[in-house]
mmCIF file of C-alpha atoms in Angstrom:
data_model
loop_
_atom_site.group_PDB
_atom_site.id
_atom_site.type_symbol
_atom_site.label_atom_id
_atom_site.label_comp_id
_atom_site.label_asym_id
_atom_site.label_seq_id
_atom_site.Cartn_x
_atom_site.Cartn_y
_atom_site.Cartn_z
ATOM 1 C CA UNK A 1 3.718 47.701 83.163
ATOM 2 C CA UNK A 2 0.695 49.194 81.395
ATOM 3 C CA UNK A 3 1.141 49.361 77.628
ATOM 4 C CA UNK A 4 -0.075 52.242 75.477
ATOM 5 C CA UNK A 5 -2.183 51.779 72.366
ATOM 6 C CA UNK A 6 0.136 51.463 69.352
ATOM 7 C CA UNK A 7 -1.547 54.482 67.770
ATOM 8 C CA UNK A 8 -1.764 56.588 70.962
ATOM 9 C CA UNK A 9 -2.457 60.231 70.199
ATOM 10 C CA UNK A 10 -0.976 63.308 71.858
ATOM 11 C CA UNK A 11 -4.222 65.263 71.536
ATOM 12 C CA UNK A 12 -7.853 64.482 70.775
ATOM 13 C CA UNK A 13 -10.318 67.268 70.003
ATOM 14 C CA UNK A 14 -13.569 65.459 70.471
ATOM 15 C CA UNK A 15 -17.164 65.981 69.446
ATOM 16 C CA UNK A 16 -16.843 69.271 67.569
ATOM 17 C CA UNK A 17 -18.558 70.142 64.324
ATOM 18 C CA UNK A 18 -15.692 69.734 61.856
ATOM 19 C CA UNK A 19 -15.895 72.009 58.823
ATOM 20 C CA UNK A 20 -13.302 71.148 56.170
ATOM 21 C CA UNK A 21 -13.954 72.845 52.828
ATOM 22 C CA UNK A 22 -11.143 70.879 51.149
ATOM 23 C CA UNK A 23 -12.959 67.570 51.702
ATOM 24 C CA UNK A 24 -16.529 68.811 52.029
ATOM 25 C CA UNK A 25 -16.742 67.481 55.596
ATOM 26 C CA UNK A 26 -19.378 69.069 57.827
ATOM 27 C CA UNK A 27 -20.116 66.661 60.668
ATOM 28 C CA UNK A 28 -19.439 65.884 64.314
ATOM 29 C CA UNK A 29 -16.021 64.189 64.530
ATOM 30 C CA UNK A 30 -12.970 63.641 66.698
ATOM 31 C CA UNK A 31 -9.638 65.018 65.520
ATOM 32 C CA UNK A 32 -6.481 63.119 66.502
ATOM 33 C CA UNK A 33 -3.091 64.827 66.669
ATOM 34 C CA UNK A 34 0.326 63.225 67.001
ATOM 35 C CA UNK A 35 3.639 65.091 66.916
ATOM 36 C CA UNK A 36 1.869 68.332 65.987
ATOM 37 C CA UNK A 37 0.096 66.859 62.958
ATOM 38 C CA UNK A 38 -3.497 65.805 62.384
ATOM 39 C CA UNK A 39 -3.291 62.048 61.899
ATOM 40 C CA UNK A 40 -6.918 60.953 62.331
ATOM 41 C CA UNK A 41 -10.441 62.254 61.807
ATOM 42 C CA UNK A 42 -13.115 59.812 62.936
ATOM 43 C CA UNK A 43 -16.421 59.599 64.794
ATOM 44 C CA UNK A 44 -14.753 58.161 67.929
ATOM 45 C CA UNK A 45 -11.030 58.119 68.649
ATOM 46 C CA UNK A 46 -11.486 56.849 72.203
ATOM 47 C CA UNK A 47 -9.404 53.723 71.601
ATOM 48 C CA UNK A 48 -6.414 55.866 70.597
ATOM 49 C CA UNK A 49 -6.251 57.783 73.867
ATOM 50 C CA UNK A 50 -3.345 57.040 76.185
ATOM 51 C CA UNK A 51 -3.753 57.301 79.965
ATOM 52 C CA UNK A 52 -1.322 59.267 82.121
ATOM 53 C CA UNK A 53 1.485 56.940 83.171
ATOM 54 C CA UNK A 54 3.686 58.132 86.062
ATOM 55 C CA UNK A 55 5.989 55.086 86.161
ATOM 56 C CA UNK A 56 8.821 54.277 83.757
ATOM 57 C CA UNK A 57 8.690 55.004 80.935
ATOM 58 C CA UNK A 58 6.453 57.948 81.819
ATOM 59 C CA UNK A 59 3.811 59.228 79.422
ATOM 60 C CA UNK A 60 1.780 62.433 79.870
ATOM 61 C CA UNK A 61 -1.298 60.778 78.420
ATOM 62 C CA UNK A 62 -3.516 62.106 75.666
ATOM 63 C CA UNK A 63 -4.733 65.663 76.126
ATOM 64 C CA UNK A 64 -8.487 65.592 75.610
ATOM 65 C CA UNK A 65 -10.407 68.700 74.531
ATOM 66 C CA UNK A 66 -14.197 68.576 74.501
ATOM 67 C CA UNK A 67 -15.352 70.631 71.510
ATOM 68 C CA UNK A 68 -19.027 69.662 71.755
ATOM 69 C CA UNK A 69 -21.119 72.533 70.420
ATOM 70 C CA UNK A 70 -18.062 74.231 68.866
ATOM 71 C CA UNK A 71 -16.761 74.585 65.326
ATOM 72 C CA UNK A 72 -13.452 72.944 64.453
ATOM 73 C CA UNK A 73 -11.961 74.449 61.287
ATOM 74 C CA UNK A 74 -8.637 74.437 59.428
ATOM 75 C CA UNK A 75 -6.277 77.286 60.265
ATOM 76 C CA UNK A 76 -7.666 80.641 59.193
ATOM 77 C CA UNK A 77 -5.958 83.274 57.023
ATOM 78 C CA UNK A 78 -5.994 86.905 58.162
ATOM 79 C CA UNK A 79 -5.790 88.895 54.918
ATOM 80 C CA UNK A 80 -4.993 92.329 56.394
ATOM 81 C CA UNK A 81 -2.451 92.579 59.188
ATOM 82 C CA UNK A 82 0.361 94.824 60.365
ATOM 83 C CA UNK A 83 2.994 92.633 61.982
ATOM 84 C CA UNK A 84 6.334 94.473 61.729
ATOM 85 C CA UNK A 85 6.826 95.732 65.323
ATOM 86 C CA UNK A 86 9.678 98.162 65.848
ATOM 87 C CA UNK A 87 9.406 99.384 62.269
ATOM 88 C CA UNK A 88 5.698 99.980 61.698
ATOM 89 C CA UNK A 89 4.137 101.903 64.612
ATOM 90 C CA UNK A 90 0.694 100.271 64.304
ATOM 91 C CA UNK A 91 2.044 96.682 64.190
ATOM 92 C CA UNK A 92 1.384 93.826 66.604
ATOM 93 C CA UNK A 93 3.453 90.647 67.116
ATOM 94 C CA UNK A 94 2.204 87.985 64.678
ATOM 95 C CA UNK A 95 2.225 84.969 66.990
ATOM 96 C CA UNK A 96 0.465 86.786 69.835
ATOM 97 C CA UNK A 97 -2.284 88.036 67.535
ATOM 98 C CA UNK A 98 -2.736 84.715 65.729
ATOM 99 C CA UNK A 99 -2.663 82.357 68.703
ATOM 100 C CA UNK A 100 -6.072 83.205 70.123
ATOM 101 C CA UNK A 101 -7.812 83.679 66.773
ATOM 102 C CA UNK A 102 -7.249 80.315 65.067
ATOM 103 C CA UNK A 103 -5.079 82.056 62.476
ATOM 104 C CA UNK A 104 -2.217 80.085 60.933
ATOM 105 C CA UNK A 105 -1.354 82.484 58.090
ATOM 106 C CA UNK A 106 -1.198 86.279 58.141
ATOM 107 C CA UNK A 107 -0.849 88.631 55.188
ATOM 108 C CA UNK A 108 1.072 91.783 56.019
ATOM 109 C CA UNK A 109 -0.725 94.651 54.286
ATOM 110 C CA UNK A 110 2.171 96.808 53.141
ATOM 111 C CA UNK A 111 4.321 96.891 56.274
ATOM 112 C CA UNK A 112 7.491 96.412 54.185
ATOM 113 C CA UNK A 113 8.712 98.075 51.022
ATOM 114 C CA UNK A 114 11.745 97.356 48.878
ATOM 115 C CA UNK A 115 14.101 98.960 51.426
ATOM 116 C CA UNK A 116 12.650 97.124 54.437
ATOM 117 C CA UNK A 117 11.720 93.672 53.084
ATOM 118 C CA UNK A 118 15.009 92.036 54.154
ATOM 119 C CA UNK A 119 14.424 93.105 57.755
ATOM 120 C CA UNK A 120 10.803 91.957 57.488
ATOM 121 C CA UNK A 121 11.997 88.509 56.438
ATOM 122 C CA UNK A 122 14.508 88.305 59.318
ATOM 123 C CA UNK A 123 12.425 89.899 62.074
ATOM 124 C CA UNK A 124 8.925 88.707 61.177
ATOM 125 C CA UNK A 125 8.883 85.768 58.777
ATOM 126 C CA UNK A 126 11.752 83.864 60.416
ATOM 127 C CA UNK A 127 10.908 84.753 64.030
ATOM 128 C CA UNK A 128 7.273 83.626 64.159
ATOM 129 C CA UNK A 129 5.622 80.210 64.111
ATOM 130 C CA UNK A 130 2.657 81.779 62.309
ATOM 131 C CA UNK A 131 3.139 81.772 58.542
ATOM 132 C CA UNK A 132 3.501 85.391 57.402
ATOM 133 C CA UNK A 133 3.423 86.523 53.777
ATOM 134 C CA UNK A 134 3.345 90.064 52.438
ATOM 135 C CA UNK A 135 1.780 92.554 50.125
ATOM 136 C CA UNK A 136 4.973 94.514 49.336
ATOM 137 C CA UNK A 137 4.354 98.244 49.482
ATOM 138 C CA UNK A 138 5.045 100.266 46.333
ATOM 139 C CA UNK A 139 6.627 102.796 48.714
ATOM 140 C CA UNK A 140 10.178 101.597 49.383
ATOM 141 C CA UNK A 141 9.807 102.449 53.098
ATOM 142 C CA UNK A 142 6.569 100.513 53.505
ATOM 143 C CA UNK A 143 4.534 101.833 56.426
ATOM 144 C CA UNK A 144 7.569 102.846 58.521
ATOM 145 C CA UNK A 145 6.537 106.514 58.387
ATOM 146 C CA UNK A 146 2.965 105.947 59.549
ATOM 147 C CA UNK A 147 0.838 107.959 60.310
ATOM 148 C CA UNK A 148 2.435 110.236 57.705
ATOM 149 C CA UNK A 149 1.352 109.010 54.287
ATOM 150 C CA UNK A 150 4.057 106.894 52.715
ATOM 151 C CA UNK A 151 3.063 107.995 49.208
ATOM 152 C CA UNK A 152 3.104 111.737 49.875
ATOM 153 C CA UNK A 153 6.704 111.891 48.651
ATOM 154 C CA UNK A 154 6.802 110.452 45.132
ATOM 155 C CA UNK A 155 10.528 109.742 45.517
ATOM 156 C CA UNK A 156 9.512 106.802 47.740
ATOM 157 C CA UNK A 157 7.427 105.258 44.942
ATOM 158 C CA UNK A 158 10.040 103.230 43.088
ATOM 159 C CA UNK A 159 8.583 100.675 40.692
ATOM 160 C CA UNK A 160 11.988 99.294 39.662
ATOM 161 C CA UNK A 161 13.158 98.734 43.261
ATOM 162 C CA UNK A 162 9.786 97.189 44.090
ATOM 163 C CA UNK A 163 10.013 94.840 41.111
ATOM 164 C CA UNK A 164 13.532 93.742 42.132
ATOM 165 C CA UNK A 165 12.350 93.142 45.708
ATOM 166 C CA UNK A 166 9.385 91.079 44.515
ATOM 167 C CA UNK A 167 11.596 88.897 42.318
ATOM 168 C CA UNK A 168 14.077 88.395 45.166
ATOM 169 C CA UNK A 169 11.319 87.487 47.650
ATOM 170 C CA UNK A 170 8.827 85.454 45.638
ATOM 171 C CA UNK A 171 8.449 82.982 48.483
ATOM 172 C CA UNK A 172 6.886 85.577 50.777
ATOM 173 C CA UNK A 173 5.550 88.364 48.525
ATOM 174 C CA UNK A 174 2.018 87.561 47.366
ATOM 175 C CA UNK A 175 0.913 90.979 46.123
ATOM 176 C CA UNK A 176 1.571 94.708 45.995
ATOM 177 C CA UNK A 177 0.179 97.361 48.347
ATOM 178 C CA UNK A 178 -0.689 100.726 46.864
ATOM 179 C CA UNK A 179 -2.385 103.353 49.008
#
């Protein structure tokens, strides 16, 4: 039976220009991933690759991605999104939009207001792998009435309800949308 390296990786992204502002790294490196987490960044992770093994116990082998000539960066943040489908007419599904763009965090730009933030949490925040946070709209209906201006009726602009909603949702509300 062929044994696997003790530190066999699930994925190696090799040879890309790694830009990591947190550490100041800007160099050609291999990135090693195991169980969905980056576990190694080195010049050559070749010894940590596992071959495909069809016999018992089977192992799919290490997925190898050649990133030569490409940038490898931490997950990006999209600061202006509309990701509340079914409520906001101009919204797109968060995971579908993020997956091809290298985005790991999206900021909803006023999709939800005080009256719609609970649904936003249930239908967007909890249903997507992409991290989604929100600028809570000062209009209690958020952008549900789009394209009609949500601030045309001043009865929708409720500072007290917005304040209560912010305090109740501090884990996902990162700002206030006023338009």
